[in-house]
Coordinates of C-alpha atoms and ligand atoms in Angstrom, one line a residue:
Chain A
M1 CA -65.4 -38.1 -33.8
K2 CA -65.8 -40.5 -30.9
I3 CA -66.9 -43.9 -32.0
I4 CA -67.8 -46.9 -29.8
V5 CA -67.8 -50.3 -31.5
S6 CA -69.6 -53.1 -29.7
V7 CA -67.8 -56.4 -30.4
K8 CA -68.9 -59.8 -29.3
Q9 CA -66.9 -62.9 -29.1
V10 CA -68.8 -66.0 -30.4
P11 CA -68.0 -69.6 -31.0
A12 CA -66.0 -70.0 -34.2
R13 CA -68.1 -70.7 -37.3
D14 CA -66.7 -74.2 -37.8
S15 CA -67.1 -75.3 -34.2
A16 CA -68.7 -78.6 -33.5
L17 CA -71.7 -77.7 -31.4
R18 CA -72.7 -80.1 -28.7
V19 CA -75.5 -79.7 -26.1
N20 CA -74.4 -80.1 -22.5
D21 CA -75.6 -82.9 -20.2
D22 CA -78.7 -81.3 -18.9
G23 CA -79.6 -79.7 -22.2
S24 CA -79.5 -76.2 -20.8
W25 CA -76.8 -74.8 -23.0
L26 CA -73.8 -75.9 -25.1
D27 CA -71.0 -78.0 -23.9
Q28 CA -68.3 -75.3 -23.9
S29 CA -65.3 -77.5 -23.2
D30 CA -64.1 -77.8 -26.8
L31 CA -65.2 -74.6 -28.3
T32 CA -62.9 -72.1 -29.9
Y33 CA -63.9 -68.5 -30.3
E34 CA -63.7 -65.6 -32.8
M35 CA -65.0 -62.1 -33.3
N36 CA -68.6 -62.0 -34.5
E37 CA -68.3 -61.5 -38.2
P38 CA -70.5 -58.4 -38.7
D39 CA -68.7 -56.8 -35.7
A40 CA -65.4 -57.1 -37.6
Y41 CA -67.0 -55.0 -40.3
A42 CA -68.3 -52.5 -37.7
L43 CA -64.8 -52.2 -36.4
E44 CA -63.3 -51.7 -39.8
E45 CA -65.9 -49.0 -40.6
A46 CA -65.0 -47.3 -37.3
L47 CA -61.3 -47.4 -38.0
Q48 CA -61.7 -46.0 -41.5
L49 CA -64.0 -43.2 -40.2
K50 CA -61.3 -42.3 -37.6
E51 CA -58.6 -42.3 -40.3
K52 CA -60.7 -39.8 -42.3
L53 CA -62.0 -37.6 -39.5
G54 CA -59.8 -38.1 -36.5
G55 CA -61.1 -38.9 -33.1
E56 CA -61.2 -42.1 -31.1
V57 CA -62.4 -45.7 -31.5
V58 CA -63.4 -47.4 -28.3
V59 CA -64.2 -51.2 -28.2
L60 CA -67.0 -52.3 -25.9
C61 CA -67.3 -56.0 -25.2
A62 CA -69.3 -57.9 -22.6
G63 CA -68.4 -61.5 -21.7
P64 CA -66.2 -63.7 -19.6
Q65 CA -62.4 -63.4 -19.2
R66 CA -61.9 -65.2 -22.5
V67 CA -63.3 -62.2 -24.6
Q68 CA -60.1 -60.3 -23.8
Q69 CA -58.5 -62.2 -26.7
T70 CA -61.0 -60.7 -29.1
I71 CA -60.6 -57.3 -27.5
R72 CA -56.8 -57.5 -28.0
E73 CA -57.4 -58.3 -31.6
A74 CA -59.5 -55.2 -32.1
L75 CA -56.9 -53.1 -30.3
A76 CA -54.2 -54.6 -32.5
K77 CA -56.2 -53.6 -35.6
G78 CA -56.1 -50.0 -34.4
A79 CA -58.8 -49.3 -31.8
D80 CA -57.6 -46.9 -29.2
R81 CA -58.9 -48.5 -26.0
A82 CA -61.5 -50.9 -24.7
I83 CA -64.1 -51.5 -22.1
H84 CA -64.6 -55.0 -21.0
V85 CA -67.9 -55.7 -19.1
E86 CA -67.3 -58.8 -17.2
M87 CA -70.0 -61.4 -17.3
D88 CA -70.3 -65.1 -16.5
E89 CA -70.3 -67.9 -19.1
G90 CA -73.5 -69.1 -20.5
A91 CA -76.5 -67.6 -22.2
Y92 CA -77.7 -64.3 -20.7
G93 CA -81.5 -64.4 -20.9
D94 CA -82.4 -62.0 -23.7
A95 CA -81.1 -59.2 -25.8
L96 CA -82.8 -56.5 -23.6
A97 CA -80.8 -57.7 -20.6
V98 CA -77.5 -57.6 -22.5
G99 CA -78.6 -54.3 -24.0
R100 CA -79.1 -52.8 -20.6
I101 CA -75.7 -54.0 -19.4
L102 CA -74.0 -52.5 -22.5
A103 CA -76.0 -49.2 -22.3
N104 CA -74.9 -48.7 -18.7
A105 CA -71.2 -49.0 -19.7
L106 CA -71.8 -46.8 -22.8
Q107 CA -73.7 -43.9 -21.3
P108 CA -70.8 -42.1 -19.5
E109 CA -68.7 -42.2 -22.7
S110 CA -71.1 -39.9 -24.6
P111 CA -70.0 -41.1 -28.1
D112 CA -71.0 -39.4 -31.4
L113 CA -71.5 -42.8 -33.1
V114 CA -72.1 -46.3 -31.8
L115 CA -71.5 -49.1 -34.3
T116 CA -72.7 -52.7 -33.7
G117 CA -72.9 -55.7 -35.9
L118 CA -76.4 -56.3 -37.3
Q119 CA -76.6 -59.7 -35.7
S120 CA -74.7 -62.1 -33.5
D121 CA -73.8 -65.4 -35.0
D122 CA -74.6 -67.3 -31.8
M123 CA -77.8 -65.8 -30.4
G124 CA -79.0 -64.3 -33.7
Y125 CA -81.2 -61.7 -32.0
G126 CA -80.5 -58.9 -34.4
Q127 CA -81.6 -56.5 -31.7
T128 CA -78.8 -55.2 -29.5
G129 CA -78.0 -52.1 -31.5
V130 CA -81.6 -51.0 -31.7
I131 CA -82.1 -51.6 -28.0
L132 CA -79.0 -49.5 -27.2
A133 CA -80.4 -46.7 -29.3
E134 CA -83.7 -46.7 -27.5
L135 CA -82.1 -46.9 -24.0
L136 CA -79.7 -44.1 -24.8
G137 CA -82.2 -41.9 -26.6
Y138 CA -80.2 -42.0 -29.8
A139 CA -81.5 -42.2 -33.4
H140 CA -80.6 -45.4 -35.2
A141 CA -80.5 -47.2 -38.5
T142 CA -80.1 -51.0 -39.2
I143 CA -78.5 -53.1 -41.8
V144 CA -76.1 -50.3 -42.8
M145 CA -73.9 -50.6 -45.9
E146 CA -72.3 -47.1 -46.1
V147 CA -71.7 -44.4 -43.6
E148 CA -71.1 -40.8 -44.5
P149 CA -70.9 -38.3 -41.5
A150 CA -71.6 -34.7 -42.3
G151 CA -71.3 -32.3 -39.4
D152 CA -73.9 -33.1 -36.8
S153 CA -75.6 -35.7 -38.9
V154 CA -74.8 -38.9 -40.7
R155 CA -76.1 -40.2 -44.0
V156 CA -76.3 -44.0 -44.3
K157 CA -77.2 -46.5 -47.0
R158 CA -79.5 -49.1 -45.6
E159 CA -80.1 -52.5 -47.2
L160 CA -83.8 -53.4 -47.8
E161 CA -85.1 -56.8 -49.0
D162 CA -84.8 -58.1 -52.6
G163 CA -81.8 -56.0 -53.7
W164 CA -83.4 -52.6 -52.7
Y165 CA -81.5 -49.9 -50.8
Q166 CA -82.4 -46.6 -49.1
N167 CA -80.4 -43.7 -47.9
V168 CA -81.4 -42.2 -44.6
V169 CA -80.1 -39.1 -42.8
L170 CA -79.9 -39.3 -39.0
P171 CA -78.9 -36.7 -36.4
L172 CA -75.9 -37.6 -34.2
P173 CA -75.4 -39.2 -31.8
A174 CA -76.7 -42.3 -33.5
V175 CA -76.4 -46.1 -33.4
L176 CA -75.8 -48.0 -36.7
T177 CA -76.0 -51.7 -37.0
I178 CA -73.4 -52.8 -39.7
Q179 CA -73.9 -55.5 -42.3
S180 CA -71.1 -57.8 -43.2
G181 CA -69.0 -57.3 -46.3
I182 CA -69.2 -53.5 -46.5
K183 CA -65.4 -52.9 -46.6
K184 CA -62.4 -55.1 -46.9
L185 CA -61.1 -56.1 -43.5
R186 CA -57.6 -55.3 -42.5
Y187 CA -55.2 -57.6 -40.7
A188 CA -53.5 -56.7 -37.5
T189 CA -49.8 -55.9 -38.2
L190 CA -47.0 -57.1 -36.0
M191 CA -46.5 -53.4 -35.0
G192 CA -50.2 -53.2 -34.2
I193 CA -50.1 -56.4 -32.0
K194 CA -47.1 -54.9 -30.1
K195 CA -48.8 -51.6 -29.6
A196 CA -52.0 -53.3 -28.4
K197 CA -50.2 -54.6 -25.3
A198 CA -49.9 -51.1 -24.0
K199 CA -53.5 -50.0 -24.7
E200 CA -56.0 -49.7 -21.9
I201 CA -58.7 -52.3 -21.3
R202 CA -60.9 -51.0 -18.6
V203 CA -62.7 -53.9 -16.8
I204 CA -66.0 -53.2 -15.2
S205 CA -68.5 -55.6 -13.7
A206 CA -71.9 -56.0 -15.3
A207 CA -74.8 -54.2 -13.7
R208 CA -77.3 -56.6 -12.3
V209 CA -80.3 -56.8 -14.6
E210 CA -83.2 -59.2 -14.6
A211 CA -83.8 -61.0 -17.9
G212 CA -87.4 -61.3 -19.0
T213 CA -87.2 -64.5 -21.0
S214 CA -85.0 -67.5 -20.4
I215 CA -83.7 -70.2 -22.6
E216 CA -85.1 -73.4 -21.1
R217 CA -83.5 -75.9 -23.4
V218 CA -81.3 -76.2 -26.5
Y219 CA -81.3 -79.1 -28.9
L220 CA -80.5 -80.0 -32.5
P221 CA -83.3 -79.2 -34.9
Q222 CA -85.5 -82.0 -36.2
K223 CA -85.3 -82.6 -39.9
S224 CA -88.6 -81.4 -41.5
K225 CA -87.9 -82.7 -45.0
Q226 CA -87.2 -86.4 -45.9
S227 CA -83.8 -86.1 -47.3
Q228 CA -81.7 -88.9 -48.8
I229 CA -78.1 -88.5 -47.7
F230 CA -75.2 -90.3 -49.3
S231 CA -72.0 -90.3 -47.2
G232 CA -69.9 -93.1 -48.6
E233 CA -66.9 -92.8 -51.0
P234 CA -67.2 -89.7 -53.2
K235 CA -67.3 -91.8 -56.3
Q236 CA -70.1 -94.0 -55.0
A237 CA -72.0 -91.1 -53.5
A238 CA -71.8 -89.3 -56.9
Q239 CA -73.1 -92.3 -58.7
Q240 CA -76.0 -92.7 -56.2
L241 CA -76.9 -89.0 -56.6
V242 CA -76.8 -89.0 -60.3
E243 CA -79.0 -92.1 -60.4
K244 CA -81.6 -90.4 -58.2
L245 CA -81.5 -87.2 -60.3
R246 CA -82.1 -89.3 -63.4
F247 CA -84.7 -91.8 -62.3
E248 CA -86.4 -90.3 -59.2
A249 CA -86.3 -86.5 -59.7
R250 CA -86.0 -87.0 -63.5
V251 CA -84.0 -83.9 -64.1
L252 CA -81.0 -85.4 -65.9
Chain B
M1 CA -107.7 -59.3 -23.8
S2 CA -106.6 -60.0 -27.4
V3 CA -103.9 -61.0 -29.7
L4 CA -102.6 -58.2 -32.0
V5 CA -100.9 -58.8 -35.3
V6 CA -98.9 -56.0 -36.9
L7 CA -99.2 -56.4 -40.7
E8 CA -96.6 -54.9 -43.0
Q9 CA -97.1 -53.2 -46.3
R10 CA -94.9 -51.3 -48.6
G11 CA -96.2 -48.9 -51.3
G12 CA -99.8 -50.1 -50.8
K13 CA -99.1 -53.8 -51.2
W14 CA -99.2 -56.3 -48.3
N15 CA -96.0 -58.1 -47.6
R16 CA -96.9 -61.8 -47.8
Q17 CA -95.2 -62.5 -44.5
S18 CA -97.9 -60.5 -42.9
F19 CA -100.3 -63.3 -43.4
E20 CA -97.9 -65.9 -41.9
A21 CA -97.8 -63.7 -38.8
L22 CA -101.6 -63.5 -38.9
A23 CA -101.9 -67.3 -38.9
V24 CA -99.7 -67.4 -35.8
G25 CA -101.9 -64.8 -34.2
Q26 CA -104.9 -66.8 -35.0
R27 CA -103.4 -69.9 -33.4
M28 CA -102.4 -68.0 -30.3
A29 CA -105.8 -66.3 -30.0
E30 CA -107.5 -69.7 -30.3
A31 CA -105.2 -71.3 -27.7
A32 CA -106.0 -68.4 -25.2
S33 CA -109.7 -68.1 -26.2
T34 CA -109.2 -64.4 -26.9
N35 CA -110.0 -62.4 -30.0
L36 CA -107.7 -61.5 -32.8
Q37 CA -107.0 -57.9 -34.0
A38 CA -104.8 -57.0 -37.0
V39 CA -103.4 -53.5 -37.5
A40 CA -102.8 -51.9 -40.9
M41 CA -100.6 -48.9 -40.7
G42 CA -99.4 -46.2 -43.1
G43 CA -100.3 -42.8 -44.6
S44 CA -103.6 -44.0 -45.9
V45 CA -104.6 -47.6 -45.6
D46 CA -108.3 -47.8 -46.6
A47 CA -107.9 -50.3 -49.4
L48 CA -105.3 -52.3 -47.5
A49 CA -107.5 -52.6 -44.4
R50 CA -110.4 -53.8 -46.6
E51 CA -108.2 -56.4 -48.1
A52 CA -106.9 -57.6 -44.7
A53 CA -110.5 -57.8 -43.4
A54 CA -110.9 -61.0 -45.5
Y55 CA -108.3 -62.9 -43.5
G56 CA -110.3 -63.9 -40.5
A57 CA -109.4 -61.4 -37.7
D58 CA -112.1 -60.3 -35.4
K59 CA -111.2 -56.7 -36.1
V60 CA -108.9 -54.8 -38.4
I61 CA -107.5 -51.6 -37.0
A62 CA -106.7 -48.8 -39.5
L63 CA -103.8 -46.8 -38.0
E64 CA -103.3 -43.8 -40.3
H65 CA -101.1 -40.8 -40.0
P66 CA -99.3 -38.5 -42.5
L67 CA -96.1 -39.2 -40.6
L68 CA -96.5 -43.0 -41.2
N69 CA -96.6 -42.5 -45.0
E70 CA -92.9 -43.2 -45.1
Y71 CA -91.5 -45.8 -42.7
T72 CA -89.4 -44.5 -39.9
P73 CA -88.5 -46.3 -36.6
D74 CA -89.5 -43.3 -34.6
G75 CA -92.9 -42.9 -36.3
Y76 CA -93.8 -46.6 -36.2
T77 CA -92.7 -47.0 -32.6
A78 CA -94.7 -44.0 -31.4
A79 CA -97.8 -45.1 -33.1
L80 CA -97.7 -48.7 -32.1
E81 CA -96.8 -47.8 -28.5
Q82 CA -100.0 -45.8 -28.3
L83 CA -102.1 -48.6 -29.8
I84 CA -100.6 -51.3 -27.6
R85 CA -101.1 -49.3 -24.4
D86 CA -104.6 -48.6 -25.5
I87 CA -105.8 -52.1 -26.3
N88 CA -103.5 -53.9 -23.9
P89 CA -103.0 -57.2 -25.8
T90 CA -101.6 -60.3 -24.3
T91 CA -99.5 -61.0 -27.4
V92 CA -98.3 -59.0 -30.3
V93 CA -97.1 -60.9 -33.4
F94 CA -94.9 -59.4 -36.2
P95 CA -93.5 -60.8 -39.4
H96 CA -89.7 -61.0 -39.1
T97 CA -88.9 -58.6 -41.9
Y98 CA -86.1 -56.1 -42.2
Q99 CA -88.5 -53.4 -41.2
V100 CA -89.5 -55.2 -38.1
R101 CA -85.9 -55.8 -37.3
D102 CA -85.5 -52.0 -37.5
F103 CA -88.3 -51.0 -35.1
G104 CA -89.5 -54.1 -33.2
P105 CA -86.7 -54.2 -30.6
K106 CA -87.1 -50.4 -30.1
L107 CA -90.9 -50.7 -29.5
A108 CA -90.3 -53.7 -27.1
T109 CA -87.7 -51.8 -25.2
R110 CA -90.0 -48.8 -24.9
L111 CA -92.6 -51.1 -23.4
G112 CA -90.0 -52.6 -21.1
Q113 CA -90.4 -56.0 -22.7
P114 CA -88.0 -58.5 -24.4
F115 CA -88.6 -59.1 -28.1
V116 CA -88.6 -62.7 -29.0
S117 CA -87.3 -62.4 -32.6
D118 CA -87.4 -64.8 -35.5
V119 CA -89.6 -67.5 -33.9
V120 CA -89.8 -70.8 -35.9
D121 CA -92.3 -72.7 -33.8
I122 CA -94.7 -72.3 -30.8
R123 CA -95.9 -74.8 -28.3
V124 CA -98.3 -74.3 -25.5
E125 CA -97.2 -76.1 -22.3
S126 CA -99.4 -75.9 -19.2
G127 CA -101.1 -72.8 -20.5
H128 CA -97.8 -71.0 -21.3
P129 CA -96.4 -70.4 -24.7
V130 CA -92.9 -71.8 -25.4
F131 CA -91.3 -70.1 -28.4
V132 CA -88.7 -71.9 -30.5
R133 CA -85.8 -69.8 -31.9
Q134 CA -82.8 -70.8 -33.9
L135 CA -79.3 -70.3 -32.6
F136 CA -76.0 -70.4 -34.5
Q137 CA -77.5 -69.7 -37.8
G138 CA -79.9 -72.6 -37.7
K139 CA -77.6 -75.2 -36.3
M140 CA -79.3 -75.3 -32.9
N141 CA -82.8 -74.7 -31.6
A142 CA -83.7 -73.1 -28.3
D143 CA -87.0 -73.1 -26.2
V144 CA -87.7 -69.6 -24.9
E145 CA -90.1 -69.0 -22.0
G146 CA -91.2 -66.1 -19.9
A147 CA -92.0 -63.5 -22.6
G148 CA -94.5 -61.9 -20.2
A149 CA -97.4 -59.7 -21.3
P150 CA -97.6 -58.4 -23.8
A151 CA -95.5 -61.1 -25.3
L152 CA -93.8 -59.6 -28.3
L153 CA -92.6 -61.9 -31.0
S154 CA -91.6 -61.9 -34.7
V155 CA -92.0 -65.0 -36.8
Q156 CA -89.5 -66.3 -39.4
A157 CA -90.3 -66.1 -43.1
G158 CA -91.7 -69.4 -44.3
A159 CA -91.9 -71.1 -40.8
F160 CA -95.7 -71.0 -40.7
R161 CA -98.3 -71.4 -43.3
A162 CA -100.0 -68.2 -44.3
A163 CA -103.6 -67.4 -43.4
Q164 CA -106.0 -67.6 -46.3
A165 CA -108.6 -65.0 -47.4
G166 CA -112.2 -66.1 -46.7
S167 CA -115.5 -64.7 -47.8
S168 CA -116.5 -62.8 -44.6
A169 CA -115.1 -59.4 -43.8
S170 CA -114.0 -58.3 -40.3
P171 CA -115.1 -54.9 -39.1
I172 CA -112.6 -52.1 -39.6
E173 CA -112.0 -49.6 -36.8
R174 CA -109.8 -46.5 -36.8
F175 CA -107.2 -45.6 -34.3
E176 CA -106.0 -42.1 -33.9
A177 CA -102.3 -41.9 -33.0
K178 CA -100.6 -38.6 -32.0
I179 CA -97.2 -38.2 -33.6
D180 CA -95.3 -35.0 -33.4
P181 CA -93.0 -34.2 -36.4
G182 CA -90.3 -33.4 -33.9
Q183 CA -90.3 -37.0 -32.7
V184 CA -89.3 -38.4 -36.1
R185 CA -85.6 -38.0 -36.3
S186 CA -84.5 -39.9 -39.3
R187 CA -85.1 -38.6 -42.9
P188 CA -85.5 -41.5 -45.3
E189 CA -84.9 -40.9 -49.0
A190 CA -86.5 -42.9 -51.9
P191 CA -85.6 -46.6 -52.1
F192 CA -83.5 -47.5 -55.1
R193 CA -82.0 -50.5 -56.8
E194 CA -78.5 -50.7 -58.0
G195 CA -77.9 -51.0 -61.8
Q196 CA -79.6 -53.4 -64.1
R197 CA -79.5 -57.1 -63.5
S198 CA -77.9 -58.7 -66.5
I199 CA -79.0 -62.2 -65.5
D200 CA -82.3 -63.3 -64.3
L201 CA -81.6 -66.3 -62.0
G202 CA -85.3 -66.4 -61.3
A203 CA -85.9 -67.9 -64.7
A204 CA -83.1 -70.5 -64.5
E205 CA -84.1 -74.2 -64.7
M206 CA -80.9 -75.4 -63.0
I207 CA -78.7 -73.6 -60.6
V208 CA -75.4 -74.5 -59.0
S209 CA -74.8 -72.3 -56.1
V210 CA -71.5 -71.9 -54.3
G211 CA -70.7 -70.9 -50.7
R212 CA -67.8 -70.2 -48.4
G213 CA -66.9 -73.9 -48.4
I214 CA -65.1 -73.3 -51.7
G215 CA -62.3 -71.6 -49.7
E216 CA -60.7 -69.4 -52.3
K217 CA -61.6 -67.6 -55.5
E218 CA -59.1 -69.8 -57.4
N219 CA -61.3 -72.8 -56.7
L220 CA -64.4 -71.5 -58.4
G221 CA -63.4 -73.2 -61.6
L222 CA -64.5 -76.5 -60.0
V223 CA -68.1 -75.3 -59.5
E224 CA -68.1 -73.7 -62.9
Q225 CA -67.3 -77.1 -64.4
L226 CA -70.2 -78.6 -62.5
A227 CA -72.5 -75.9 -63.7
E228 CA -71.3 -76.4 -67.2
A229 CA -71.7 -80.2 -67.0
L230 CA -75.3 -79.7 -65.8
G231 CA -76.1 -76.8 -68.1
A232 CA -76.8 -74.8 -65.0
E233 CA -76.5 -71.1 -64.1
L234 CA -73.9 -70.2 -61.4
A235 CA -75.1 -68.6 -58.2
A236 CA -73.7 -67.9 -54.7
S237 CA -74.2 -67.2 -51.1
R238 CA -73.7 -63.7 -49.8
P239 CA -70.1 -64.0 -48.5
I240 CA -68.9 -65.1 -52.0
C241 CA -70.4 -61.9 -53.6
D242 CA -69.3 -59.8 -50.7
S243 CA -65.7 -60.9 -51.4
G244 CA -66.2 -59.9 -55.0
W245 CA -65.5 -63.5 -56.2
L246 CA -68.8 -63.4 -58.1
P247 CA -70.9 -60.4 -59.0
M248 CA -73.7 -59.3 -56.6
E249 CA -76.4 -60.2 -59.1
R250 CA -75.6 -63.8 -58.6
Q251 CA -76.4 -63.7 -54.9
V252 CA -79.3 -65.8 -53.7
G253 CA -81.2 -64.9 -50.6
S254 CA -83.2 -62.3 -48.7
S255 CA -81.0 -59.5 -49.9
G256 CA -80.3 -61.1 -53.3
Q257 CA -82.4 -62.9 -55.8
T258 CA -85.2 -65.3 -55.2
V259 CA -85.0 -68.4 -57.4
S260 CA -87.2 -71.5 -58.1
P261 CA -85.3 -73.8 -60.4
K262 CA -86.0 -77.5 -61.0
V263 CA -82.7 -78.3 -59.4
Y264 CA -80.7 -76.2 -57.0
V265 CA -77.3 -77.6 -56.1
A266 CA -75.8 -76.0 -53.0
V267 CA -72.1 -76.5 -52.7
G268 CA -70.4 -75.6 -49.5
I269 CA -73.3 -73.5 -48.3
S270 CA -74.3 -73.9 -44.6
G271 CA -78.0 -73.0 -45.1
A272 CA -78.6 -69.9 -43.0
I273 CA -82.2 -68.7 -43.2
Q274 CA -81.3 -65.6 -45.2
H275 CA -80.0 -67.9 -47.9
L276 CA -82.8 -70.4 -47.6
V277 CA -85.6 -67.8 -48.2
G278 CA -84.1 -67.2 -51.6
M279 CA -84.1 -70.8 -52.8
K280 CA -86.8 -72.7 -50.9
G281 CA -89.1 -72.6 -53.9
S282 CA -86.7 -74.9 -55.8
K283 CA -88.3 -78.2 -56.8
T284 CA -85.3 -80.4 -56.0
V285 CA -82.5 -79.3 -53.7
V286 CA -79.2 -81.1 -53.6
A287 CA -76.7 -80.2 -50.9
I288 CA -73.0 -81.0 -50.8
N289 CA -71.3 -80.2 -47.5
K290 CA -68.6 -81.8 -45.4
D291 CA -70.6 -81.1 -42.2
E292 CA -73.4 -83.6 -41.8
S293 CA -75.2 -81.3 -39.3
A294 CA -75.2 -78.3 -41.7
P295 CA -78.8 -76.8 -41.7
I296 CA -78.8 -77.0 -45.5
F297 CA -79.4 -80.8 -45.3
E298 CA -82.8 -80.1 -43.6
S299 CA -84.0 -78.4 -46.8
A300 CA -82.3 -80.9 -49.2
D301 CA -84.0 -83.7 -51.1
Y302 CA -80.6 -85.3 -51.7
G303 CA -77.3 -84.7 -50.0
I304 CA -73.7 -85.8 -50.1
V305 CA -71.8 -85.5 -46.9
G306 CA -68.2 -85.0 -48.0
D307 CA -65.4 -82.8 -49.0
L308 CA -66.5 -80.9 -52.1
F309 CA -63.0 -81.1 -53.5
E310 CA -63.4 -84.8 -53.7
V311 CA -67.1 -85.0 -54.4
L312 CA -67.3 -82.5 -57.3
P313 CA -64.7 -84.1 -59.6
A314 CA -66.5 -87.5 -59.1
L315 CA -69.9 -85.9 -59.7
I316 CA -68.8 -84.0 -62.8
E317 CA -67.5 -87.2 -64.2
E318 CA -70.7 -89.1 -63.5
I319 CA -72.8 -86.4 -65.0
K320 CA -70.7 -86.3 -68.2
K321 CA -71.0 -90.1 -68.4
V322 CA -74.8 -90.1 -68.3
K323 CA -75.1 -87.1 -70.6
A324 CA -72.8 -88.6 -73.2
Ligands
FAD401 C1 -79.9 -59.2 -42.9 C2 -79.1 -60.3 -43.5 C3 -79.2 -60.6 -44.8 C4 -78.5 -61.6 -45.4 N1 -78.7 -61.9 -46.8 C5 -78.2 -63.0 -47.3 C6 -78.4 -63.4 -48.7 O1 -79.2 -62.7 -49.4 N2 -77.9 -64.5 -49.1 C7 -77.0 -65.3 -48.4 O2 -76.5 -66.3 -48.9 N3 -76.7 -64.9 -47.1 C8 -77.3 -63.8 -46.6 N4 -76.9 -63.5 -45.3 C9 -75.8 -64.2 -44.6 C10 -76.3 -65.5 -44.0 O3 -76.8 -65.3 -42.7 C11 -75.0 -66.4 -43.9 O4 -74.0 -65.8 -43.2 C12 -74.5 -66.8 -45.3 O5 -75.5 -67.3 -46.1 C13 -73.5 -67.9 -45.1 O6 -72.9 -68.2 -46.3 P1 -72.2 -69.7 -46.6 O7 -73.2 -70.7 -46.3 O8 -71.6 -69.6 -47.9 O9 -71.0 -69.7 -45.5 P2 -70.8 -70.5 -44.1 O10 -71.9 -70.3 -43.2 O11 -69.4 -70.1 -43.7 O12 -70.8 -72.0 -44.6 C14 -69.8 -72.6 -45.3 C15 -70.2 -74.1 -45.4 O13 -69.3 -74.8 -46.2 C16 -69.0 -76.1 -45.6 N5 -67.7 -76.5 -46.1 C17 -66.5 -75.9 -45.7 N6 -65.5 -76.6 -46.4 C18 -66.1 -77.5 -47.1 C19 -65.5 -78.5 -48.0 N7 -64.2 -78.6 -48.3 N8 -66.4 -79.3 -48.6 C20 -67.8 -79.2 -48.4 N9 -68.3 -78.3 -47.6 C21 -67.5 -77.5 -46.9 C22 -69.1 -75.8 -44.1 O14 -69.4 -77.1 -43.5 C23 -70.3 -74.8 -44.0 O15 -71.5 -75.4 -43.8 C24 -77.6 -62.4 -44.7 C25 -77.5 -62.1 -43.3 C26 -78.2 -61.1 -42.7 C27 -78.1 -60.9 -41.2
AMP402 N1 -71.9 -59.4 -25.2 C1 -71.8 -58.5 -26.1 N2 -70.7 -57.7 -26.1 C2 -70.5 -56.7 -27.1 N3 -71.3 -56.5 -28.1 C3 -72.4 -57.3 -28.2 C4 -72.7 -58.3 -27.2 N4 -73.9 -58.9 -27.6 C5 -74.3 -58.3 -28.7 N5 -73.4 -57.3 -29.1 C6 -73.5 -56.4 -30.2 O1 -74.8 -56.4 -30.8 C7 -74.8 -56.9 -32.1 C8 -76.1 -57.7 -32.4 O2 -76.2 -58.8 -31.5 P1 -77.6 -59.6 -31.3 O3 -78.6 -58.6 -31.0 O4 -77.3 -60.6 -30.3 O5 -77.9 -60.2 -32.6 C9 -73.6 -57.7 -32.2 O6 -73.1 -57.8 -33.6 C10 -72.6 -56.9 -31.3 O7 -72.1 -55.8 -32.0

């Protein structure tokens, strides 16, 4: 089975986010980066499918030079090779524009299965996998918790709202957007890291596509609720809070 | 020219988020002085369409087809593509539900349009709509422009007040969609729930909820002590349950339980929207987080900015004091 996993590099979860001087995007000077969390689970699922069924796992990642670090990490965990679509720094318009770029790189590979994360931690579109499916003419399922291939189809368990689930059978090739937490993630071994150095990363330049929408401005959200925040010494803050809970909220 | 709102139902019941989307549609239709249409879709939607007709749209469209009885992305996309090409709206508004996440981007791509997902606010500037989306799980906002026509957007749960039913009824019109069984590729099975829930967090008066800020499973004892001191139930954000540190039934959020206690204490939880939707009905929200810009503070009545490993022992001591 040939599986493509799309993996995005995003600012690390605990990054301090600052808006740049003209308010057009983030100040990127002191950001550190990591693999988008659901993508790590998509990769894990792909690696486990390969271990069960044989085949190949190809990593697809679009972004500037820095994303090669994330690609190496995926290769060290066991992916066979990678495609790096080179793009500039910054926000890239919308999910459709990125989807077209990724679809162009994906098309010639003719995979059986494409796994993406269900959502990126930075842009939070929750769209790219579905867009890829439409552009490539593949069936798809979103928010996937379990994947069971059977011949030329795949049965997946989807998460619905409020603790409901649903199994769905799809013909291959298909795109699945993977939810976080579905399997325990592996660590890269020293051997894996060594081997990764010899694995192929094919670099291609992004196709030119026009984005429809543009991000005009980014800014910190305004507080909508009047909150009382205590930020002094822990002991003092705890006293203040307990006092409020007793005499203002009257819950103690 | 019109604004179209795509309502969502499951099993013959309207999803409440539909009426939030409808309210947004109303606002956009008023701003552009066009009329408002709402579509009810499914296998048979007579009763639903009649119910929706009370919510102030100029017209309710009943889009029925046997192949829409069960939701599939192929069926929904095919049907809505035909409707949208037929009525040619300027704007289409969806609720940002899991179902819309599943087919909205597909439909938009089919129409060659971007999909502006999970919108939390809309402004109109010199005649053009500016859509506000959240980035970085709610830590940053972005103004998005240039959505084109039709502009396709989904609105975040709870971001807009829902439209209310009135006394007049809008006319209901049928729309015939052609869907070929061969177009529908996925075969959905019956939805199910896993096991019985042994605790009903929905009935809890006080909840202490723990997030990834707790660092390790071994540290859970500290929040357990806080819960005990308060006489509260213990709950958690998703990653804590994913890791198996607490059972799934203690997860609060869009894919877990919905709670509305008198007091909800969020410890080391960042406040992503999928968590907030599960607890925003709480009467008093307390947040303890070391990051003063964590989105959870926006929903909190009281907050302590600090390291939970220093704050919790002090808080437990104070609570014990006043309870003694
Ligand atoms: C479709 C979908 C469904 C989802 N459903 C749910 C759901 O039902 N429930 C849910 O919770 N999530 C859900 N999520 C995940 C959600 O988006 C967030 O990823 C998740 O809620 C984050 O959990 P967290 O706040 O515990 O972790 P993080 O986002 O990692 O936040 C940890 C917080 O702890 C703080 N912290 C760290 N160390 C300390 C310390 N020493 N002292 C004090 N504070 C500290 C940090 O500042 C940070 O704010 C869903 C996501 C998707 C896409
Ligand atoms: N630049 C990118 N490179 C590789 N994969 C991406 C990229 N952007 C998005 N994706 C994939 O699409 C998923 C959903 O992203 P999004 O639609 O931005 O929420 C992510 O989890 C990734 O798997």
